[in-house]
Amino acid sequence: MPNKAMPNLHPVAPAAPVAPATAPRPVALELRDLTTVFPGDDGPVTVIDGVSLAVRAGGTLAVVGESGSGKSMTFLSALGLVAAPGRVRRGEVRIDGADILHQPPERLRRLRGAVISMIFQDPLTALNPVFTIGEQIVEVLRAHQRIGRAAARARAIELLARVQIPDPARRVDDYPHQLSGGQRQRVLIAMAIALSPKILIADEPTTALDVTVQAQILDLLADLQAETGMALVLITHDLGLVARYADDVAVMYAGRLVETGSMEEVFTKPRHPYTRALFRSIPRLDGPVDEELPAIEGQPPNVARLPPGCAFEPRCTVGRGRADCCTRRPLPLAGDRSGHRSACFHEDLPDRKEAIR
Amino acid sequence: MSDTLSAPPPALELVDATRVFTRHGGLFKKAGKAVRAVDGVSLTIRAGETLGLVGESGSGKSTLGRLALRLVEPTSGRLLVDGRDVTGVSKAEMQAMRRDIQMVFQDPYGSLDPRVTIGQSIAEPLKVHGLWDSDGPQKVAGVMSLVGLDPSHADRYPHQFSGGQRQRIGIARALTLDPKILVLDEPVSALDVSIQAQIINLLQRIQRERGLSYLFIAHDLAVVRHVSHRIAVMYLGKVVEMAERDNLYRRPLHPYTVSLLAAVPIADVRMRNRRRTSVTMGEIGSATNVPPGCRFHPRCYRARLVAAAGGVPTERSGDALLPRACLIDQPALKACGGTDQVACHFPETPETRSEVATAVLQDIGYPPIRPIPLQSA
Ligand SMILES: Nc1ncnc2c1ncn2[C@@H]1O[C@H](COP(=O)(O)OP(=O)(O)OP(=O)(O)O)[C@@H](O)[C@H]1O
Ligand SMILES: Nc1ncnc2c1ncn2[C@@H]1O[C@H](COP(=O)(O)OP(=O)(O)OP(=O)(O)O)[C@@H](O)[C@H]1O
Ligand code: SF4
Ligand code: SF4
Ligand SMILES: [Mg+2]
Ligand SMILES: [Mg+2]
């Protein structure tokens, strides 16, 4: 790769306004009313409850929310990868308009990798400890393409170089345990982009990477999007990454969507009390260091024992104890023309802003 | 030494610790090559202190953390716990010491046995050290609620938990023995910001109450700033900067530290298009192929600026003109301004700060103390 001889000393020029000049691109992936249950001690537990989402070709949807809120499970469900005894109870998953969830398993397997692929959250478990990383990438390539061993190996080295694995020709023969946490994570990214999928689900793809490598990897994914029109779902806790890379944002709490909208809308006008509380917890590089970090009070919800009304009610500074919040069935998402939608009974509560602070 | 009587020894000390991994040839029989994962690192952690450890992916942070527990053995160098040299002590004795030094692993799933319930996992350290008694179950339930897990889930298996929940299991497990030193390898990077805040507040509270020492490895520079008293920055097996917390963010000395600060993603829409994400160039450093001279020179913006400004002997390297010192002399870690240390021939001191570093500091909201751009000759 050519090295720039001198660093760019000037601030990056602001990019063109974000508003799309052309007609919106087609929807690449759409989830409709996706609902997944696991058997529990007192009957089935709904871990994903009626999730509907869409990602456009070339676009980036960030999925954020509480740990355990169902972000990973939503997309494992979409790919038909929920481990028994869990199962998708309801819903549709459409790629280019056609439902894939009710396809025969063999066809679904072919779609995975080639059309839609996922970078799994656990880098160690997603790699097989007894094969070298090169063998594992070669296998992905050969399972889907007519390609010889030598060519596949050369392509594997090229992919490792693309994800910034240093000395890839040597590292290709390493076993997973010989790699650092961040190197394993990048091997998974290489495997996921090996077949140039149309849709990439990246589940916490950069948690083990330092910020400079993280920026390089996300820039690489953005380049792929520009080149191939790949749609990207970025599951992350890093709201800084969301601000930098996402077009749209979906916020989850207790298995449900609580807010969706464009990144600008959600960041500048967060509506749901959970989203607001989440934003307040972001650690700042210039924040006070002698105080405790702000956290949302109360315990994370137990999806097996959700309150009958709003799942956030026990922790919500606006609605806690209010009769309607406690008892009414959770509202579906509702919103305005901007496409910014949220699920809260007290959307327009005048004192909401103050109550949240 | 005479002052060992007056000043208490550090809780943990590594002296010139090195760990080399030798690689065997793989399937295609490429000659094995040594990786100096940790290369002559010395550091101390005082009782009640948090040392933050940041650095490039693959720079040796996890290996350094494991060296501190002798989970990997040093190739050379010494390890002292409470002033006592434990480099050579037997495995059994070291095992007993681990009651006081615990680690939270980077990969929470890989470090939990999938066939064992999480209650048993959390209880295991107590059992290994013969401390399991009738209070055991209560202790397990106690640490579970402490880290925000529902104690009624003790009989579940790891796969039934989300990534962040598993991370909390790892933290609960390390806390059961009430250790004196905790090595935390990316303990909060899998957690949402609110639970992350709870865990960090919890760790800090425990530290205040029990005087624990932490080696805190993380990539989130805002989190590291919040928890650390001092911070060490690693690059390719070496510590390149070691500084008091505020100094590192207000007057970073090493060009690699500056490049880390430049790349911090900030959760602000207005920053979306304005941020400089990269002041380094080229590909990330290779531990199997360490550059001569300063290991950072192939990617260092500072070296290029210094060479362009003139006044120092320079040499060409590829298409870049660099100071000769950067190409041939490996800079040692040495004091630069008070107690801070840096390993660089041309550190970014407030007096000589480059316009790159100045701009980065402005971006992250820290007006530089004395902005003086490099003069062109
Ligand atoms: N095999 C299982 N059996 C029962 N419950 C499960 C199982 N797998 C996951 N769950 C539950 O499903 C919920 C959603 O988990 P998921 O992994 O999707 O969370 P997440 O939002 O990705 O969290 P994180 O940010 O921590 O990765 C969690 O409450 C988890 O406990
Ligand atoms: N068991 C091993 N055998 C061979 N090489 C290893 C082994 N463990 C680590 N390494 C190598 O040592 C170097 C340092 O690895 P380490 O895991 O300490 O990095 P790290 O700083 O923790 O990185 P990350 O931030 O990605 O977790 C890497 O180049 C890695 O490939
Ligand atoms: S519905 Fe009520 S409890 Fe739920 S978020 Fe809105 S105000 Fe809070
Ligand atoms: S010694 Fe030279 S190459 Fe190394 S960090 Fe300093 S200026 Fe850059
Ligand atoms: Mg997850
Ligand atoms: Mg590591």
mmCIF file of N, CA and C in Angstrom, chain A residues 1 3-5 7 9 11-12 65-68 122 124-125 135 153 164 166-167 169-171 174 180 182 186 207-212 214 216 237 240 243-244 246 263 267 278 283-285 287-289 291-296 298 302 305, chain B residues 23 27-28 30 33 55-58 106-107 109 150 162 164 166 168 186 189-194 196-198 201 205 219 222 225-226 245 259-260 263-265 267 269 272 275-277 281-286 288 301 304 319 356 366:
data_model
loop_
_atom_site.group_PDB
_atom_site.id
_atom_site.type_symbol
_atom_site.label_atom_id
_atom_site.label_comp_id
_atom_site.label_asym_id
_atom_site.label_seq_id
_atom_site.Cartn_x
_atom_site.Cartn_y
_atom_site.Cartn_z
ATOM 1 N N MET A 1 0.850 -1.195 0.000
ATOM 2 C CA MET A 1 0.000 0.000 0.000
ATOM 3 C C MET A 1 0.890 1.251 0.000
ATOM 4 N N ASN A 3 2.442 4.633 0.963
ATOM 5 C CA ASN A 3 2.394 5.478 2.150
ATOM 6 C C ASN A 3 2.320 6.933 1.721
ATOM 7 N N LYS A 4 1.489 7.643 2.415
ATOM 8 C CA LYS A 4 1.507 9.074 2.172
ATOM 9 C C LYS A 4 2.822 9.607 2.745
ATOM 10 N N ALA A 5 3.479 10.455 1.996
ATOM 11 C CA ALA A 5 4.772 10.929 2.456
ATOM 12 C C ALA A 5 4.608 11.892 3.617
ATOM 13 N N PRO A 7 1.769 13.819 6.431
ATOM 14 C CA PRO A 7 0.407 13.780 6.942
ATOM 15 C C PRO A 7 -0.390 14.976 6.447
ATOM 16 N N LEU A 9 -2.210 18.033 7.182
ATOM 17 C CA LEU A 9 -2.234 18.904 8.357
ATOM 18 C C LEU A 9 -3.523 19.682 8.482
ATOM 19 N N PRO A 11 -7.644 20.422 8.575
ATOM 20 C CA PRO A 11 -8.864 19.753 8.996
ATOM 21 C C PRO A 11 -9.549 19.150 7.773
ATOM 22 N N VAL A 12 -10.166 18.020 8.012
ATOM 23 C CA VAL A 12 -10.893 17.393 6.921
ATOM 24 C C VAL A 12 -12.017 18.333 6.496
ATOM 25 N N GLY A 65 -28.485 -0.163 22.259
ATOM 26 C CA GLY A 65 -29.422 -0.486 23.327
ATOM 27 C C GLY A 65 -28.736 -1.238 24.426
ATOM 28 N N GLU A 66 -29.522 -1.544 25.435
ATOM 29 C CA GLU A 66 -28.955 -2.150 26.622
ATOM 30 C C GLU A 66 -28.351 -3.515 26.324
ATOM 31 N N SER A 67 -27.324 -3.847 27.071
ATOM 32 C CA SER A 67 -26.763 -5.191 27.010
ATOM 33 C C SER A 67 -27.846 -6.191 27.411
ATOM 34 N N GLY A 68 -28.081 -7.192 26.570
ATOM 35 C CA GLY A 68 -29.137 -8.161 26.842
ATOM 36 C C GLY A 68 -30.488 -7.774 26.285
ATOM 37 N N ASP A 122 -18.546 -12.888 19.427
ATOM 38 C CA ASP A 122 -17.486 -13.557 20.188
ATOM 39 C C ASP A 122 -16.371 -14.029 19.283
ATOM 40 N N LEU A 124 -13.517 -15.424 19.753
ATOM 41 C CA LEU A 124 -12.831 -16.689 20.015
ATOM 42 C C LEU A 124 -13.702 -17.879 19.653
ATOM 43 N N THR A 125 -14.969 -17.822 20.064
ATOM 44 C CA THR A 125 -15.830 -18.981 19.814
ATOM 45 C C THR A 125 -16.222 -19.097 18.351
ATOM 46 N N GLU A 135 -6.840 -21.637 6.739
ATOM 47 C CA GLU A 135 -7.705 -22.760 6.372
ATOM 48 C C GLU A 135 -9.175 -22.383 6.518
ATOM 49 N N ARG A 153 -6.038 -19.494 -1.167
ATOM 50 C CA ARG A 153 -5.064 -19.087 -0.156
ATOM 51 C C ARG A 153 -4.533 -17.682 -0.453
ATOM 52 N N GLN A 164 -5.969 -5.237 7.776
ATOM 53 C CA GLN A 164 -4.826 -4.701 8.515
ATOM 54 C C GLN A 164 -4.161 -5.716 9.425
ATOM 55 N N PRO A 166 -1.010 -7.438 10.217
ATOM 56 C CA PRO A 166 0.351 -7.229 9.740
ATOM 57 C C PRO A 166 0.979 -8.551 9.293
ATOM 58 N N ASP A 167 1.855 -8.490 8.318
ATOM 59 C CA ASP A 167 2.587 -9.666 7.856
ATOM 60 C C ASP A 167 1.640 -10.825 7.491
ATOM 61 N N ALA A 169 1.136 -12.825 4.998
ATOM 62 C CA ALA A 169 1.606 -14.068 4.379
ATOM 63 C C ALA A 169 2.105 -15.048 5.426
ATOM 64 N N ARG A 170 2.607 -14.525 6.530
ATOM 65 C CA ARG A 170 3.044 -15.387 7.610
ATOM 66 C C ARG A 170 1.886 -15.709 8.544
ATOM 67 N N ARG A 171 1.104 -14.692 8.861
ATOM 68 C CA ARG A 171 0.033 -14.855 9.840
ATOM 69 C C ARG A 171 -1.081 -15.795 9.369
ATOM 70 N N ASP A 174 -1.289 -18.994 11.197
ATOM 71 C CA ASP A 174 -1.458 -18.967 12.648
ATOM 72 C C ASP A 174 -2.767 -19.640 13.065
ATOM 73 N N SER A 180 -3.905 -11.947 18.894
ATOM 74 C CA SER A 180 -4.466 -11.114 19.954
ATOM 75 C C SER A 180 -5.974 -11.010 19.736
ATOM 76 N N GLY A 182 -7.889 -8.486 19.198
ATOM 77 C CA GLY A 182 -8.256 -7.640 18.070
ATOM 78 C C GLY A 182 -7.907 -8.265 16.726
ATOM 79 N N ARG A 186 -10.481 -9.158 13.584
ATOM 80 C CA ARG A 186 -10.292 -8.775 12.189
ATOM 81 C C ARG A 186 -10.325 -9.975 11.255
ATOM 82 N N THR A 207 -14.873 -3.970 19.137
ATOM 83 C CA THR A 207 -14.683 -3.783 20.587
ATOM 84 C C THR A 207 -13.263 -4.080 21.030
ATOM 85 N N ALA A 208 -12.539 -4.964 20.322
ATOM 86 C CA ALA A 208 -11.190 -5.321 20.775
ATOM 87 C C ALA A 208 -10.118 -4.521 20.047
ATOM 88 N N LEU A 209 -10.522 -3.501 19.303
ATOM 89 C CA LEU A 209 -9.541 -2.766 18.503
ATOM 90 C C LEU A 209 -9.254 -1.399 19.101
ATOM 91 N N ASP A 210 -7.997 -0.985 19.014
ATOM 92 C CA ASP A 210 -7.695 0.368 19.440
ATOM 93 C C ASP A 210 -8.347 1.340 18.455
ATOM 94 N N VAL A 211 -8.461 2.589 18.875
ATOM 95 C CA VAL A 211 -9.267 3.524 18.100
ATOM 96 C C VAL A 211 -8.714 3.774 16.693
ATOM 97 N N THR A 212 -7.400 3.705 16.509
ATOM 98 C CA THR A 212 -6.892 3.972 15.158
ATOM 99 C C THR A 212 -7.219 2.803 14.228
ATOM 100 N N GLN A 214 -9.637 0.674 14.689
ATOM 101 C CA GLN A 214 -11.088 0.722 14.577
ATOM 102 C C GLN A 214 -11.519 1.652 13.443
ATOM 103 N N GLN A 216 -9.753 2.540 10.886
ATOM 104 C CA GLN A 216 -9.360 1.958 9.596
ATOM 105 C C GLN A 216 -10.342 0.887 9.147
ATOM 106 N N HIS A 237 -22.129 -0.555 21.037
ATOM 107 C CA HIS A 237 -22.378 0.267 22.220
ATOM 108 C C HIS A 237 -21.686 1.609 22.103
ATOM 109 N N GLY A 240 -20.168 7.007 19.724
ATOM 110 C CA GLY A 240 -19.289 7.818 18.890
ATOM 111 C C GLY A 240 -19.201 7.233 17.483
ATOM 112 N N ALA A 243 -22.420 8.028 15.648
ATOM 113 C CA ALA A 243 -22.458 9.400 15.140
ATOM 114 C C ALA A 243 -21.609 9.538 13.889
ATOM 115 N N ARG A 244 -20.529 8.778 13.811
ATOM 116 C CA ARG A 244 -19.640 8.954 12.678
ATOM 117 C C ARG A 244 -20.061 8.151 11.447
ATOM 118 N N ALA A 246 -23.236 5.988 11.049
ATOM 119 C CA ALA A 246 -24.589 5.502 10.759
ATOM 120 C C ALA A 246 -25.430 6.508 9.986
ATOM 121 N N MET A 263 -29.925 9.156 12.016
ATOM 122 C CA MET A 263 -28.933 9.407 13.050
ATOM 123 C C MET A 263 -29.053 10.848 13.558
ATOM 124 N N PHE A 267 -29.964 11.668 17.423
ATOM 125 C CA PHE A 267 -28.931 12.280 18.258
ATOM 126 C C PHE A 267 -29.290 13.698 18.694
ATOM 127 N N LEU A 278 -29.702 6.914 28.055
ATOM 128 C CA LEU A 278 -28.527 6.250 27.489
ATOM 129 C C LEU A 278 -27.499 7.294 27.052
ATOM 130 N N PRO A 283 -19.550 8.230 28.353
ATOM 131 C CA PRO A 283 -18.388 8.848 29.000
ATOM 132 C C PRO A 283 -17.743 9.843 28.038
ATOM 133 N N ARG A 284 -17.390 11.001 28.543
ATOM 134 C CA ARG A 284 -16.833 12.049 27.695
ATOM 135 C C ARG A 284 -15.337 12.197 27.931
ATOM 136 N N LEU A 285 -14.643 12.504 26.871
ATOM 137 C CA LEU A 285 -13.206 12.703 26.968
ATOM 138 C C LEU A 285 -12.892 13.914 27.856
ATOM 139 N N GLY A 287 -15.118 14.925 30.346
ATOM 140 C CA GLY A 287 -16.077 14.899 31.453
ATOM 141 C C GLY A 287 -15.377 15.041 32.797
ATOM 142 N N PRO A 288 -16.146 15.260 33.863
ATOM 143 C CA PRO A 288 -15.534 15.356 35.190
ATOM 144 C C PRO A 288 -15.010 13.987 35.619
ATOM 145 N N VAL A 289 -13.833 13.959 36.251
ATOM 146 C CA VAL A 289 -13.263 12.665 36.614
ATOM 147 C C VAL A 289 -13.446 12.330 38.082
ATOM 148 N N GLU A 291 -16.283 12.590 39.753
ATOM 149 C CA GLU A 291 -17.640 12.172 40.069
ATOM 150 C C GLU A 291 -17.861 10.776 39.512
ATOM 151 N N GLU A 292 -18.929 10.140 39.997
ATOM 152 C CA GLU A 292 -19.298 8.870 39.408
ATOM 153 C C GLU A 292 -19.829 9.119 37.999
ATOM 154 N N LEU A 293 -19.658 8.122 37.138
ATOM 155 C CA LEU A 293 -20.229 8.229 35.797
ATOM 156 C C LEU A 293 -21.744 8.114 35.912
ATOM 157 N N PRO A 294 -22.472 8.903 35.148
ATOM 158 C CA PRO A 294 -23.922 8.780 35.222
ATOM 159 C C PRO A 294 -24.392 7.443 34.634
ATOM 160 N N ALA A 295 -25.213 6.741 35.378
ATOM 161 C CA ALA A 295 -25.769 5.482 34.893
ATOM 162 C C ALA A 295 -27.281 5.533 35.066
ATOM 163 N N ILE A 296 -27.979 4.691 34.351
ATOM 164 C CA ILE A 296 -29.429 4.626 34.526
ATOM 165 C C ILE A 296 -29.705 3.854 35.799
ATOM 166 N N GLY A 298 -31.487 1.654 38.782
ATOM 167 C CA GLY A 298 -32.316 0.445 38.751
ATOM 168 C C GLY A 298 -31.639 -0.685 38.020
ATOM 169 N N ASN A 302 -35.609 -8.061 33.426
ATOM 170 C CA ASN A 302 -35.567 -9.501 33.207
ATOM 171 C C ASN A 302 -36.685 -9.814 32.207
ATOM 172 N N ARG A 305 -39.781 -11.606 33.155
ATOM 173 C CA ARG A 305 -40.744 -11.008 34.097
ATOM 174 C C ARG A 305 -40.909 -9.523 33.817
ATOM 175 N N ARG B 23 7.118 -19.224 17.092
ATOM 176 C CA ARG B 23 6.049 -19.798 16.291
ATOM 177 C C ARG B 23 6.631 -20.950 15.518
ATOM 178 N N LEU B 27 0.988 -25.212 8.279
ATOM 179 C CA LEU B 27 0.728 -26.259 7.302
ATOM 180 C C LEU B 27 1.675 -26.134 6.114
ATOM 181 N N PHE B 28 1.964 -24.899 5.756
ATOM 182 C CA PHE B 28 2.778 -24.691 4.570
ATOM 183 C C PHE B 28 4.256 -24.523 4.921
ATOM 184 N N LYS B 30 6.206 -22.645 6.684
ATOM 185 C CA LYS B 30 6.984 -21.416 6.643
ATOM 186 C C LYS B 30 7.842 -21.397 7.900
ATOM 187 N N LYS B 33 8.838 -17.805 13.317
ATOM 188 C CA LYS B 33 9.508 -16.568 13.642
ATOM 189 C C LYS B 33 9.063 -16.113 15.017
ATOM 190 N N GLY B 55 -3.148 0.941 23.924
ATOM 191 C CA GLY B 55 -2.164 0.686 22.889
ATOM 192 C C GLY B 55 -2.772 -0.040 21.726
ATOM 193 N N GLU B 56 -1.937 -0.188 20.712
ATOM 194 C CA GLU B 56 -2.415 -0.776 19.485
ATOM 195 C C GLU B 56 -2.856 -2.226 19.697
ATOM 196 N N SER B 57 -3.813 -2.634 18.896
ATOM 197 C CA SER B 57 -4.211 -4.034 18.909
ATOM 198 C C SER B 57 -3.007 -4.896 18.555
ATOM 199 N N GLY B 58 -2.707 -5.899 19.382
ATOM 200 C CA GLY B 58 -1.562 -6.768 19.141
ATOM 201 C C GLY B 58 -0.265 -6.232 19.729
ATOM 202 N N GLN B 106 -10.299 -10.869 28.524
ATOM 203 C CA GLN B 106 -10.825 -10.108 27.402
ATOM 204 C C GLN B 106 -11.979 -10.825 26.720
ATOM 205 N N ASP B 107 -11.877 -12.153 26.618
ATOM 206 C CA ASP B 107 -12.886 -12.896 25.881
ATOM 207 C C ASP B 107 -13.760 -13.649 26.874
ATOM 208 N N TYR B 109 -16.495 -15.266 26.811
ATOM 209 C CA TYR B 109 -17.074 -16.563 26.496
ATOM 210 C C TYR B 109 -15.998 -17.634 26.510
ATOM 211 N N ASP B 150 -28.895 -11.163 37.823
ATOM 212 C CA ASP B 150 -29.988 -11.667 38.635
ATOM 213 C C ASP B 150 -29.541 -12.985 39.293
ATOM 214 N N SER B 162 -26.250 -12.849 27.180
ATOM 215 C CA SER B 162 -25.740 -11.981 26.122
ATOM 216 C C SER B 162 -24.254 -11.701 26.388
ATOM 217 N N GLY B 164 -22.604 -8.993 26.981
ATOM 218 C CA GLY B 164 -22.335 -8.124 28.111
ATOM 219 C C GLY B 164 -22.621 -8.799 29.444
ATOM 220 N N ARG B 166 -22.220 -11.944 30.003
ATOM 221 C CA ARG B 166 -21.096 -12.868 30.239
ATOM 222 C C ARG B 166 -19.887 -12.113 30.781
ATOM 223 N N ARG B 168 -20.018 -9.591 32.693
ATOM 224 C CA ARG B 168 -20.259 -9.348 34.116
ATOM 225 C C ARG B 168 -20.035 -10.604 34.952
ATOM 226 N N GLU B 186 -9.962 -5.340 29.123
ATOM 227 C CA GLU B 186 -11.144 -4.868 28.408
ATOM 228 C C GLU B 186 -12.420 -5.247 29.154
ATOM 229 N N SER B 189 -15.672 -3.221 27.545
ATOM 230 C CA SER B 189 -15.891 -2.862 26.136
ATOM 231 C C SER B 189 -17.091 -3.578 25.526
ATOM 232 N N ALA B 190 -17.603 -4.643 26.170
ATOM 233 C CA ALA B 190 -18.770 -5.321 25.615
ATOM 234 C C ALA B 190 -20.078 -4.822 26.234
ATOM 235 N N LEU B 191 -20.002 -3.761 27.041
ATOM 236 C CA LEU B 191 -21.188 -3.345 27.788
ATOM 237 C C LEU B 191 -21.776 -2.050 27.256
ATOM 238 N N ASP B 192 -23.093 -1.907 27.409
ATOM 239 C CA ASP B 192 -23.675 -0.629 27.021
ATOM 240 C C ASP B 192 -23.206 0.442 27.996
ATOM 241 N N VAL B 193 -23.283 1.701 27.561
ATOM 242 C CA VAL B 193 -22.645 2.766 28.345
ATOM 243 C C VAL B 193 -23.202 2.903 29.760
ATOM 244 N N SER B 194 -24.475 2.536 29.946
ATOM 245 C CA SER B 194 -25.035 2.669 31.283
ATOM 246 C C SER B 194 -24.502 1.576 32.212
ATOM 247 N N GLN B 196 -21.791 -0.076 31.687
ATOM 248 C CA GLN B 196 -20.372 0.253 31.787
ATOM 249 C C GLN B 196 -20.147 1.244 32.920
ATOM 250 N N ALA B 197 -20.990 2.254 32.978
ATOM 251 C CA ALA B 197 -20.862 3.250 34.041
ATOM 252 C C ALA B 197 -21.071 2.600 35.404
ATOM 253 N N GLN B 198 -22.061 1.719 35.515
ATOM 254 C CA GLN B 198 -22.298 1.049 36.797
ATOM 255 C C GLN B 198 -21.090 0.225 37.224
ATOM 256 N N ASN B 201 -18.208 2.534 38.231
ATOM 257 C CA ASN B 201 -18.475 3.112 39.550
ATOM 258 C C ASN B 201 -18.261 2.079 40.643
ATOM 259 N N ARG B 205 -15.590 2.193 43.611
ATOM 260 C CA ARG B 205 -16.047 2.136 44.997
ATOM 261 C C ARG B 205 -15.271 1.058 45.757
ATOM 262 N N HIS B 219 -9.609 0.180 25.401
ATOM 263 C CA HIS B 219 -9.412 0.986 24.201
ATOM 264 C C HIS B 219 -10.151 2.311 24.265
ATOM 265 N N ALA B 222 -11.902 7.633 26.881
ATOM 266 C CA ALA B 222 -12.672 8.385 27.867
ATOM 267 C C ALA B 222 -12.817 7.564 29.146
ATOM 268 N N ARG B 225 -9.475 7.427 30.959
ATOM 269 C CA ARG B 225 -9.231 8.688 31.656
ATOM 270 C C ARG B 225 -10.002 8.729 32.961
ATOM 271 N N HIS B 226 -11.233 8.234 32.930
ATOM 272 C CA HIS B 226 -12.058 8.305 34.131
ATOM 273 C C HIS B 226 -11.503 7.448 35.266
ATOM 274 N N ARG B 245 -2.509 10.880 34.600
ATOM 275 C CA ARG B 245 -3.721 10.900 33.806
ATOM 276 C C ARG B 245 -3.929 12.227 33.045
ATOM 277 N N SER B 259 -1.832 10.184 17.964
ATOM 278 C CA SER B 259 -2.649 9.558 16.925
ATOM 279 C C SER B 259 -3.825 8.801 17.542
ATOM 280 N N LEU B 260 -3.649 8.267 18.751
ATOM 281 C CA LEU B 260 -4.792 7.645 19.427
ATOM 282 C C LEU B 260 -5.856 8.696 19.743
ATOM 283 N N ALA B 263 -8.048 9.705 16.891
ATOM 284 C CA ALA B 263 -8.992 8.739 16.338
ATOM 285 C C ALA B 263 -10.194 8.465 17.239
ATOM 286 N N VAL B 264 -10.252 9.103 18.412
ATOM 287 C CA VAL B 264 -11.375 8.835 19.319
ATOM 288 C C VAL B 264 -12.691 9.254 18.662
ATOM 289 N N PRO B 265 -13.642 8.324 18.538
ATOM 290 C CA PRO B 265 -14.924 8.732 17.966
ATOM 291 C C PRO B 265 -15.741 9.487 19.007
ATOM 292 N N ALA B 267 -19.334 11.200 20.230
ATOM 293 C CA ALA B 267 -20.767 11.032 19.990
ATOM 294 C C ALA B 267 -21.446 12.375 19.805
ATOM 295 N N VAL B 269 -23.031 14.783 16.570
ATOM 296 C CA VAL B 269 -23.322 14.858 15.146
ATOM 297 C C VAL B 269 -22.429 15.876 14.442
ATOM 298 N N ARG B 272 -19.226 14.722 12.971
ATOM 299 C CA ARG B 272 -19.283 13.647 11.980
ATOM 300 C C ARG B 272 -18.304 13.858 10.828
ATOM 301 N N ARG B 275 -13.923 15.520 12.050
ATOM 302 C CA ARG B 275 -12.841 14.919 12.813
ATOM 303 C C ARG B 275 -11.706 14.439 11.930
ATOM 304 N N ARG B 276 -10.497 14.677 12.376
ATOM 305 C CA ARG B 276 -9.337 14.034 11.778
ATOM 306 C C ARG B 276 -9.291 12.649 12.356
ATOM 307 N N THR B 277 -9.477 11.636 11.569
ATOM 308 C CA THR B 277 -9.476 10.313 12.174
ATOM 309 C C THR B 277 -8.085 9.718 12.178
ATOM 310 N N MET B 281 0.184 7.063 9.215
ATOM 311 C CA MET B 281 0.085 6.595 7.847
ATOM 312 C C MET B 281 0.485 5.140 7.811
ATOM 313 N N GLY B 282 0.193 4.500 6.697
ATOM 314 C CA GLY B 282 0.697 3.147 6.507
ATOM 315 C C GLY B 282 -0.064 2.106 7.290
ATOM 316 N N GLU B 283 0.511 0.911 7.284
ATOM 317 C CA GLU B 283 -0.160 -0.219 7.892
ATOM 318 C C GLU B 283 0.250 -0.392 9.334
ATOM 319 N N ILE B 284 -0.530 -1.167 10.062
ATOM 320 C CA ILE B 284 -0.257 -1.278 11.479
ATOM 321 C C ILE B 284 0.996 -2.115 11.708
ATOM 322 N N GLY B 285 1.658 -1.846 12.821
ATOM 323 C CA GLY B 285 2.957 -2.458 13.091
ATOM 324 C C GLY B 285 2.887 -3.970 13.199
ATOM 325 N N SER B 286 3.977 -4.632 12.806
ATOM 326 C CA SER B 286 3.997 -6.085 12.838
ATOM 327 C C SER B 286 4.965 -6.584 13.894
ATOM 328 N N THR B 288 5.975 -9.516 14.169
ATOM 329 C CA THR B 288 6.892 -10.502 13.606
ATOM 330 C C THR B 288 7.966 -9.822 12.771
ATOM 331 N N TYR B 301 3.993 10.758 11.936
ATOM 332 C CA TYR B 301 3.879 12.077 11.295
ATOM 333 C C TYR B 301 4.950 13.032 11.825
ATOM 334 N N ARG B 304 8.339 12.949 10.177
ATOM 335 C CA ARG B 304 8.319 13.606 8.864
ATOM 336 C C ARG B 304 8.352 15.122 9.005
ATOM 337 N N ASP B 319 9.628 6.574 0.403
ATOM 338 C CA ASP B 319 9.373 7.897 -0.155
ATOM 339 C C ASP B 319 9.337 8.971 0.927
ATOM 340 N N VAL B 356 0.091 19.491 14.130
ATOM 341 C CA VAL B 356 -0.792 18.314 14.116
ATOM 342 C C VAL B 356 -1.328 18.055 15.520
ATOM 343 N N TYR B 366 -9.441 20.060 24.355
ATOM 344 C CA TYR B 366 -8.424 20.487 25.299
ATOM 345 C C TYR B 366 -7.562 21.553 24.661
#
